[in-house]
Coordinates of C-alpha atoms and ligand atoms in Angstrom, one line a residue:
X643 CA 6.7 -6.4 19.3
X644 CA 6.9 -10.0 18.7
X645 CA 9.0 -11.0 15.5
X646 CA 6.3 -11.9 13.1
X647 CA 6.7 -15.6 12.2
X648 CA 6.6 -15.2 8.2
X649 CA 9.2 -12.3 8.2
X650 CA 11.2 -13.8 5.3
X651 CA 8.4 -14.3 3.1
X652 CA 9.3 -18.3 2.4
X653 CA 5.7 -19.9 3.1
X654 CA 4.0 -16.3 3.4
X655 CA 0.8 -18.0 2.8
X656 CA -1.3 -15.1 4.4
X657 CA 0.6 -12.7 2.4
X658 CA 1.5 -10.8 5.6
X659 CA 5.2 -10.5 4.9
X660 CA 4.6 -9.0 1.3
X661 CA 2.1 -6.6 2.7
X662 CA 4.4 -5.4 5.7
X663 CA 7.3 -5.1 3.2
X664 CA 4.8 -3.1 0.9
X665 CA 3.8 -0.9 4.0
X666 CA 7.7 -0.5 4.4
X667 CA 8.0 0.9 1.1
X668 CA 5.2 3.2 1.0
X669 CA 6.4 4.7 4.3
X670 CA 9.9 5.0 2.4
X671 CA 8.5 7.1 -0.1
X672 CA 5.6 9.2 1.8
X673 CA 7.5 9.7 5.1
X674 CA 11.0 9.6 4.2
X675 CA 10.7 11.0 0.5
X676 CA 12.9 8.4 -0.8
X677 CA 12.6 6.8 -4.3
X678 CA 10.8 3.6 -4.6
X679 CA 13.7 2.1 -6.8
X680 CA 16.1 2.9 -3.9
X681 CA 14.0 1.4 -1.2
X682 CA 13.4 -1.6 -3.2
X683 CA 17.3 -1.9 -3.8
X684 CA 18.0 -1.4 0.0
X685 CA 19.8 -4.7 1.1
X686 CA 18.6 -3.8 4.7
X687 CA 15.2 -3.1 3.7
X688 CA 12.3 -5.8 4.4
X689 CA 11.8 -6.5 0.8
X690 CA 15.4 -7.9 0.6
X691 CA 14.6 -10.6 2.9
X692 CA 11.6 -11.9 0.7
X693 CA 11.8 -14.4 -1.9
X694 CA 11.2 -13.6 -5.4
X695 CA 7.4 -14.0 -5.5
X696 CA 7.2 -12.1 -2.1
X697 CA 9.4 -9.2 -3.5
X698 CA 7.1 -9.0 -6.7
X699 CA 3.8 -8.9 -4.7
X700 CA 5.3 -6.4 -2.3
X701 CA 6.6 -4.2 -5.1
X702 CA 3.1 -4.4 -6.7
X703 CA 1.1 -3.7 -3.8
X704 CA 3.4 -0.5 -3.1
X705 CA 2.9 0.6 -6.9
X706 CA -1.0 0.0 -6.7
X707 CA -1.3 1.9 -3.4
X708 CA 1.0 4.8 -4.6
X709 CA -1.1 5.1 -7.7
X710 CA -4.2 5.0 -5.8
X711 CA -3.7 7.0 -2.8
X712 CA -6.0 10.0 -3.9
X713 CA -9.1 7.6 -4.4
X714 CA -8.3 5.8 -1.0
X715 CA -8.1 8.9 0.8
X716 CA -11.4 10.1 -0.7
X717 CA -13.3 6.9 0.3
X718 CA -11.7 7.0 3.7
X719 CA -12.5 10.5 4.3
X720 CA -16.0 10.3 5.5
X721 CA -15.1 7.4 7.9
X722 CA -12.1 9.3 9.7
X723 CA -12.8 11.8 12.4
X724 CA -9.2 12.8 12.3
X725 CA -6.0 11.7 10.3
X726 CA -4.7 8.6 11.7
X727 CA -0.8 7.9 12.5
X728 CA 0.8 7.6 9.1
X729 CA 1.3 3.7 9.8
X730 CA -2.2 3.0 10.3
X731 CA -3.2 5.3 7.4
X732 CA -1.1 3.5 5.1
X733 CA -2.7 0.2 6.2
X734 CA -5.9 1.5 5.3
X735 CA -4.8 2.7 2.0
X736 CA -3.1 -0.5 1.0
X737 CA -6.2 -2.5 1.8
X738 CA -8.5 -0.5 -0.2
X739 CA -6.1 -0.3 -3.2
X740 CA -5.8 -4.1 -3.0
X741 CA -9.5 -4.8 -2.9
X742 CA -10.8 -2.1 -5.2
X743 CA -7.9 -1.8 -7.7
X744 CA -6.5 -5.2 -7.7
X745 CA -9.7 -6.9 -7.2
X746 CA -8.6 -9.0 -3.9
X747 CA -11.1 -10.5 -1.7
X748 CA -12.3 -8.3 1.2
X749 CA -11.9 -10.4 4.1
X750 CA -8.4 -11.6 3.7
X751 CA -7.6 -7.8 2.9
X752 CA -9.3 -6.5 6.2
X753 CA -7.9 -9.5 8.4
X754 CA -4.2 -8.8 7.0
X755 CA -4.8 -5.1 7.8
X756 CA -5.9 -5.8 11.2
X757 CA -3.0 -8.1 12.0
X758 CA -0.6 -5.6 10.8
X759 CA -2.2 -2.7 12.8
X760 CA -2.0 -5.0 15.8
X761 CA 1.6 -5.7 15.4
X762 CA 2.1 -1.7 15.8
X763 CA 2.7 -2.0 19.6
X764 CA 1.6 1.3 20.8
X765 CA -0.9 1.7 18.0
X766 CA -2.6 -1.4 19.0
X767 CA -5.6 0.1 20.0
X768 CA -6.6 1.4 16.3
X769 CA -6.8 -1.9 15.4
X770 CA -10.6 -1.9 16.0
X771 CA -10.8 1.4 13.9
X772 CA -9.0 -0.4 11.1
X773 CA -11.5 -3.3 11.3
X774 CA -14.5 -1.0 11.4
X775 CA -13.5 1.6 8.7
X776 CA -12.5 -1.3 6.4
X777 CA -15.4 -3.7 6.8
X778 CA -17.5 -0.7 5.4
X779 CA -15.2 0.7 2.7
X780 CA -14.2 -2.6 1.2
X781 CA -17.8 -3.6 1.1
X782 CA -18.6 -0.8 -1.5
X783 CA -19.5 -1.9 -5.0
X784 CA -16.9 -1.6 -7.7
X785 CA -18.5 1.3 -9.4
X786 CA -18.1 3.6 -6.3
X787 CA -14.6 3.2 -6.4
X788 CA -14.3 3.7 -10.4
X789 CA -16.5 6.8 -9.8
X790 CA -13.9 8.5 -7.5
X791 CA -11.9 11.2 -9.3
X792 CA -8.8 10.3 -11.1
X793 CA -5.8 11.6 -8.7
X794 CA -4.2 15.0 -9.5
X795 CA -0.8 15.5 -10.1
X796 CA 0.9 17.8 -7.5
X797 CA 0.1 21.5 -8.2
X798 CA 3.9 22.6 -9.0
X799 CA 3.5 20.1 -12.0
X800 CA 0.0 20.3 -12.8
X801 CA 0.2 24.2 -13.2
X802 CA 2.9 24.4 -15.9
X803 CA 1.4 21.3 -17.8
X804 CA -2.0 22.9 -18.1
X805 CA -0.3 25.8 -19.4
X806 CA 1.6 23.8 -22.0
X807 CA -1.1 21.3 -23.2
X808 CA -4.5 22.5 -21.6
X809 CA -6.6 20.9 -18.7
X810 CA -8.2 18.1 -20.6
X811 CA -4.8 17.0 -21.9
X812 CA -3.5 17.0 -18.3
X813 CA -6.7 15.0 -17.2
X814 CA -5.8 12.5 -19.7
X815 CA -2.3 12.3 -18.8
X816 CA -3.5 11.8 -15.1
X817 CA -5.8 9.1 -16.2
X818 CA -2.9 7.3 -18.0
X819 CA -0.9 7.4 -14.9
X820 CA -3.5 5.8 -12.7
X821 CA -3.8 3.1 -15.5
X822 CA -0.1 2.3 -15.3
X823 CA 2.1 0.9 -17.9
X824 CA 2.2 -2.3 -20.1
X825 CA 5.5 -4.2 -20.6
X826 CA 7.4 -2.9 -23.8
X827 CA 10.1 -4.9 -25.5
X828 CA 12.6 -3.8 -28.2
X829 CA 13.3 -6.6 -30.6
X830 CA 16.0 -5.5 -33.0
X831 CA 16.2 -8.7 -35.1
X832 CA 15.4 -12.5 -35.4
X833 CA 15.1 -14.9 -32.6
X834 CA 12.4 -16.3 -30.1
X835 CA 9.8 -13.7 -29.0
X836 CA 6.8 -13.6 -26.7
X837 CA 3.4 -13.4 -27.9
X838 CA 2.4 -9.5 -28.0
X839 CA 1.0 -6.8 -29.9
X840 CA 3.1 -5.0 -32.2
X841 CA 2.9 -1.2 -31.9
X842 CA 3.5 1.3 -34.9
X843 CA 7.3 1.6 -34.1
X844 CA 7.7 -2.0 -34.0
X845 CA 7.8 -2.2 -30.1
X846 CA 6.5 -5.6 -28.9
X847 CA 3.6 -4.8 -26.2
X848 CA 2.7 -7.4 -23.3
X849 CA 0.4 -7.1 -20.4
X850 CA 1.6 -5.4 -17.0
X851 CA 2.8 -8.0 -14.5
X852 CA 4.6 -10.3 -17.0
X853 CA 7.7 -12.0 -15.5
X854 CA 10.2 -10.9 -18.0
X855 CA 13.0 -13.7 -17.1
X856 CA 10.5 -16.5 -18.1
X857 CA 9.6 -14.9 -21.5
X858 CA 10.9 -16.7 -24.6
X859 CA 14.0 -15.0 -26.0
X860 CA 15.0 -13.5 -22.4
X861 CA 18.1 -15.9 -22.0
X862 CA 18.9 -15.7 -25.6
X863 CA 19.0 -11.8 -25.5
X864 CA 16.6 -11.4 -28.4
X865 CA 15.2 -8.4 -26.9
X866 CA 15.2 -5.7 -24.0
X867 CA 12.7 -4.0 -21.8
X868 CA 12.3 -0.4 -23.2
X869 CA 9.0 1.6 -23.1
X870 CA 7.8 2.4 -26.6
X871 CA 8.4 6.3 -26.1
X872 CA 12.0 5.3 -25.3
X873 CA 12.8 3.5 -28.3
X874 CA 12.0 6.5 -30.4
X875 CA 15.3 8.7 -29.8
X876 CA 17.5 6.2 -31.3
X877 CA 15.3 5.6 -34.2
X878 CA 15.2 9.3 -34.9
X879 CA 19.1 9.4 -34.7
X880 CA 19.0 6.5 -37.3
X881 CA 22.6 5.4 -36.7
X882 CA 24.4 3.7 -39.9
X883 CA 26.4 0.8 -39.8
X884 CA 30.1 1.7 -39.0
X885 CA 29.2 5.3 -37.8
X886 CA 31.0 6.5 -34.9
X887 CA 28.4 7.4 -32.3
X888 CA 28.4 8.5 -28.8
X889 CA 25.7 7.7 -26.4
X890 CA 25.8 10.1 -23.5
X891 CA 24.3 9.6 -20.1
X892 CA 24.0 5.9 -21.4
X893 CA 23.1 3.6 -18.6
X894 CA 21.5 1.2 -18.1
X895 CA 21.9 1.0 -21.9
X896 CA 18.4 0.8 -23.6
X897 CA 19.5 3.2 -26.3
X898 CA 23.0 2.0 -26.5
X899 CA 21.6 -1.6 -27.4
X900 CA 19.6 0.0 -30.1
X901 CA 22.7 2.0 -31.5
X902 CA 24.7 -1.0 -31.4
X903 CA 22.0 -3.3 -32.8
X904 CA 22.0 -1.0 -35.9
X905 CA 26.0 -1.6 -36.5
X906 CA 27.1 1.6 -34.9
X907 CA 30.4 1.8 -33.2
X908 CA 28.9 3.0 -30.1
X909 CA 30.9 4.8 -27.1
X910 CA 28.7 4.7 -24.1
X911 CA 29.4 7.3 -21.4
X912 CA 27.8 7.6 -17.9
X913 CA 29.0 9.1 -14.5
X914 CA 27.5 6.3 -12.7
X915 CA 29.5 3.1 -12.0
X916 CA 26.6 1.3 -10.4
X917 CA 24.3 2.0 -13.6
X918 CA 27.1 1.0 -15.8
X919 CA 27.1 -2.3 -14.3
X920 CA 23.7 -2.9 -15.5
X921 CA 24.5 -1.7 -19.0
X922 CA 27.3 -4.1 -19.0
X923 CA 25.0 -6.9 -17.9
X924 CA 22.4 -5.7 -20.6
X925 CA 25.3 -6.0 -23.5
X926 CA 26.6 -9.3 -22.3
X927 CA 22.8 -10.7 -22.4
X928 CA 22.1 -9.3 -25.8
X929 CA 25.7 -10.0 -27.4
X930 CA 26.0 -6.6 -28.3
X931 CA 29.1 -4.3 -28.1
X932 CA 29.9 -1.1 -27.2
X933 CA 33.0 0.9 -25.9
X934 CA 31.9 1.8 -22.1
X935 CA 33.3 5.0 -20.2
X936 CA 32.6 6.1 -16.8
X937 CA 33.1 9.7 -16.9
X938 CA 31.1 12.9 -16.3
X939 CA 30.2 14.2 -19.7
X940 CA 30.9 17.8 -18.8
X941 CA 34.7 16.9 -18.4
X942 CA 35.3 14.3 -21.0
X943 CA 36.8 15.1 -24.2
X944 CA 36.7 12.5 -27.2
X945 CA 39.8 11.9 -29.0
X946 CA 38.0 12.6 -32.3
X947 CA 34.6 14.0 -33.3
X948 CA 31.6 11.8 -33.7
X949 CA 29.2 11.3 -36.6
X950 CA 26.3 11.4 -34.2
X951 CA 25.7 11.6 -30.5
X952 CA 22.5 10.5 -28.6
X953 CA 22.2 12.8 -25.4
X954 CA 19.4 11.3 -22.8
X955 CA 20.1 14.1 -20.4
X956 CA 19.3 13.6 -16.7
X957 CA 15.9 15.1 -16.0
X958 CA 12.8 15.4 -13.6
X959 CA 11.7 11.8 -15.1
X960 CA 8.2 13.3 -14.9
X961 CA 7.4 11.4 -18.1
X962 CA 7.5 7.9 -16.5
X963 CA 5.0 8.4 -13.5
X964 CA 2.8 5.7 -14.8
X965 CA 5.4 3.3 -14.0
X966 CA 7.1 5.1 -11.2
X967 CA 3.9 6.5 -9.0
X968 CA 6.4 7.3 -6.3
X969 CA 7.8 10.4 -8.4
X970 CA 4.9 13.0 -7.4
X971 CA 5.7 12.3 -3.8
X972 CA 9.3 12.7 -3.9
X973 CA 10.1 15.2 -6.7
X974 CA 10.5 18.9 -5.7
X975 CA 9.9 21.9 -8.0
X976 CA 13.1 23.1 -6.9
X977 CA 15.0 20.1 -8.2
X978 CA 14.1 21.0 -11.7
X979 CA 16.2 24.4 -11.9
X980 CA 19.5 22.6 -11.5
X981 CA 18.3 19.9 -14.1
X982 CA 17.8 22.4 -16.6
X983 CA 21.2 24.5 -16.0
X984 CA 22.9 20.9 -16.3
X985 CA 20.7 19.9 -19.4
X986 CA 22.0 23.1 -21.0
X987 CA 25.8 22.4 -20.2
X988 CA 25.3 18.9 -21.6
X989 CA 23.9 20.2 -24.9
X990 CA 26.9 22.3 -25.3
X991 CA 29.3 19.7 -24.5
X992 CA 27.4 17.4 -26.9
X993 CA 27.4 19.8 -29.9
X994 CA 31.2 20.2 -29.4
X995 CA 31.6 16.5 -29.8
X996 CA 30.1 16.4 -33.2
X997 CA 31.8 16.7 -36.6
X998 CA 30.8 19.4 -39.1
X999 CA 27.4 17.7 -40.6
X1000 CA 26.9 15.5 -37.5
X1001 CA 23.8 14.8 -35.8
X1002 CA 22.6 15.3 -32.3
X1003 CA 19.4 14.0 -30.7
X1004 CA 18.4 15.5 -27.5
X1005 CA 15.8 13.8 -25.4
X1006 CA 14.4 13.7 -21.7
X1007 CA 11.8 11.6 -20.1
X1008 CA 10.0 14.9 -18.8
X1009 CA 6.8 16.3 -19.3
X1010 CA 8.0 19.8 -18.7
X1011 CA 8.7 22.0 -21.6
X1012 CA 11.5 23.6 -19.9
X1013 CA 13.5 20.3 -20.2
X1014 CA 12.4 19.9 -23.7
X1015 CA 10.9 22.2 -26.0
X1016 CA 12.5 25.3 -24.2
X1017 CA 16.0 23.6 -23.5
X1018 CA 16.2 22.9 -27.4
X1019 CA 14.9 26.4 -28.5
X1020 CA 17.6 28.0 -26.2
X1021 CA 20.4 25.6 -27.6
X1022 CA 19.6 26.6 -30.9
X1023 CA 19.7 30.6 -30.0
X1024 CA 23.2 29.9 -28.4
X1025 CA 24.5 27.9 -31.6
X1026 CA 24.2 29.5 -34.7
X1027 CA 25.8 26.8 -36.7
X1028 CA 23.0 24.1 -35.5
X1029 CA 19.4 23.4 -37.3
X1030 CA 16.8 21.3 -36.1
X1031 CA 15.7 18.8 -38.6
X1032 CA 12.7 16.4 -39.6
X1033 CA 12.9 12.6 -39.2
X1034 CA 10.9 10.0 -41.2
X1035 CA 10.4 7.3 -38.2
X1036 CA 7.8 4.7 -38.3
X1037 CA 4.9 5.7 -35.6
X1038 CA 6.4 9.2 -35.0
X1039 CA 3.3 10.9 -35.8
X1040 CA 3.5 14.4 -37.4
X1041 CA 0.9 15.8 -35.0
X1042 CA 3.3 15.2 -32.1
X1043 CA 5.6 18.0 -33.5
X1044 CA 6.1 20.5 -30.8
X1045 CA 8.8 23.4 -31.0
X1046 CA 11.9 21.9 -32.7
X1047 CA 11.1 18.4 -32.0
X1048 CA 8.7 15.9 -30.9
X1049 CA 6.4 15.8 -27.7
X1050 CA 5.3 12.4 -26.5
X1051 CA 2.7 11.9 -23.9
X1052 CA 1.5 9.4 -21.7
X1053 CA -2.2 10.1 -23.2
X1054 CA -0.9 9.1 -26.8
X1055 CA -1.8 5.6 -28.1
X1056 CA -4.4 5.5 -25.2
X1057 CA -6.4 2.6 -26.9
X1058 CA -3.2 0.7 -27.1
X1059 CA -1.9 1.2 -23.4
X1060 CA -0.2 4.8 -23.6
X1061 CA 3.4 5.5 -23.7
X1062 CA 6.0 7.5 -21.5
X1063 CA 6.3 11.1 -21.8
X1064 CA 9.3 12.1 -23.9
X1065 CA 10.7 15.1 -25.7
X1066 CA 13.0 14.4 -28.6
X1067 CA 14.7 16.7 -31.1
X1068 CA 17.0 16.1 -33.9
X1069 CA 19.7 18.6 -34.7
X1070 CA 22.4 18.8 -37.2
X1071 CA 25.7 20.8 -37.1
X1072 CA 26.2 22.9 -40.3
X1073 CA 29.2 21.8 -42.6
X1074 CA 30.3 18.3 -43.8
Ligands
SAM1443 C1 17.9 9.3 -18.3 S1 19.1 8.3 -17.5 C2 19.9 7.4 -19.0 C3 18.9 6.3 -19.6 C4 19.8 5.7 -20.8 N1 20.1 6.7 -21.8 C5 18.9 4.4 -21.3 O1 18.6 4.6 -22.3 O2 19.0 3.4 -20.5 C6 20.4 9.6 -17.3 C7 21.7 9.0 -17.0 O3 22.5 10.3 -17.1 C8 23.7 9.8 -16.0 N2 24.2 11.2 -15.8 C9 23.9 12.4 -15.0 N3 24.6 13.3 -15.0 C10 25.8 13.0 -15.9 C11 27.0 13.5 -16.2 N4 27.4 14.8 -15.9 N5 27.9 12.9 -16.8 C12 27.5 11.5 -17.6 N6 26.4 11.0 -17.2 C13 25.4 11.6 -16.0 C14 23.0 9.2 -15.0 O4 24.0 8.4 -14.3 C15 21.9 8.4 -15.5 O5 22.5 7.1 -16.0

């Protein structure tokens, strides 16, 4: 196959290099079962060879295509007698998502798709099929696409969510996943900030696709990117100036920065050196301070107990699907069992680090009750000297109470662009 001229993305006027890289990302997710974040960070990947603009375009195209695969496949169905090879199938899906979900001009998307199909060497004969199918399907009026059903979550995830929240709620969650996520900023103090909508908890919300590094206040470190739901756990912990607070499973540090900005003396612990490097960068940009420890929380024994602990435990991350549409294709039900065992062990370690009267916030960005409500209920049964307590936090609605804590869902604040799914509980150790 001839080396495509615009491989590096510089001068990628036709957008072919960005589309080619988007297809490589989609294939990494669908065919190799890799997380999009890993494929994006791969220095040998096609995206690494693009300039900033090309990279952003490739990432956006991959995200849009993954979010809309269900709709693209429904539209393609009547035009395909048999399933085409994955490379061709993904070219068709990408072009349809580009035209119908992003509003791209059909002729450009179809021409690019045909060129990409021709590049495939052995599959070159299929370029004619790509042309014929896309000419028809990209010409469909917008309302035909809009009326296609919202893509379902995979059955292993859908079933327990319907059992927990009911079918209408799961359909609303799926609609929120399809809509994607805006850009949320946590702004702890004064300084330059971009124009945006203030949410009830103080989060500043901007339109999706905004280039973060170009916004007022980025260089000054006035704010950081953090989903509105992810800002609640530190607010629930309500750290006081001078309190000793452990942030367990801390990287890349969104919650560490909230705790430090409130004046707490923070010890941030995470097992991943690579993720801690990002935490260090975040602290340095925002001018905030914390003690940073690379350690496994299961082994680490602090020198003295803490006034408060925040445990943001590793989980299925199913609450973040609107920002990470690759997750339903990559995550497996069997991953959840080992995560729930780890979460229970981490909770036990976190409780052992509290002084009498100390507070623990447990949270996960999961939609599954077994990583949220059930986990905290079981911890309360294991530890008699522990109680769940209420918190008075702006924006944290009383109707979100669920079991011993709060259940946050992507379909909440729907009119304002939704939020990630989270579970948060505030526990207090007796005594003190
Ligand atoms: C949900 S993420 C944390 C997000 C972070 N709290 C924030 O707000 O930016 C979970 C983190 O747990 C860390 N982790 C997983 N198992 C761990 C363990 N046994 N000990 C310490 N950290 C662990 C992972 O490296 C990952 O950074």
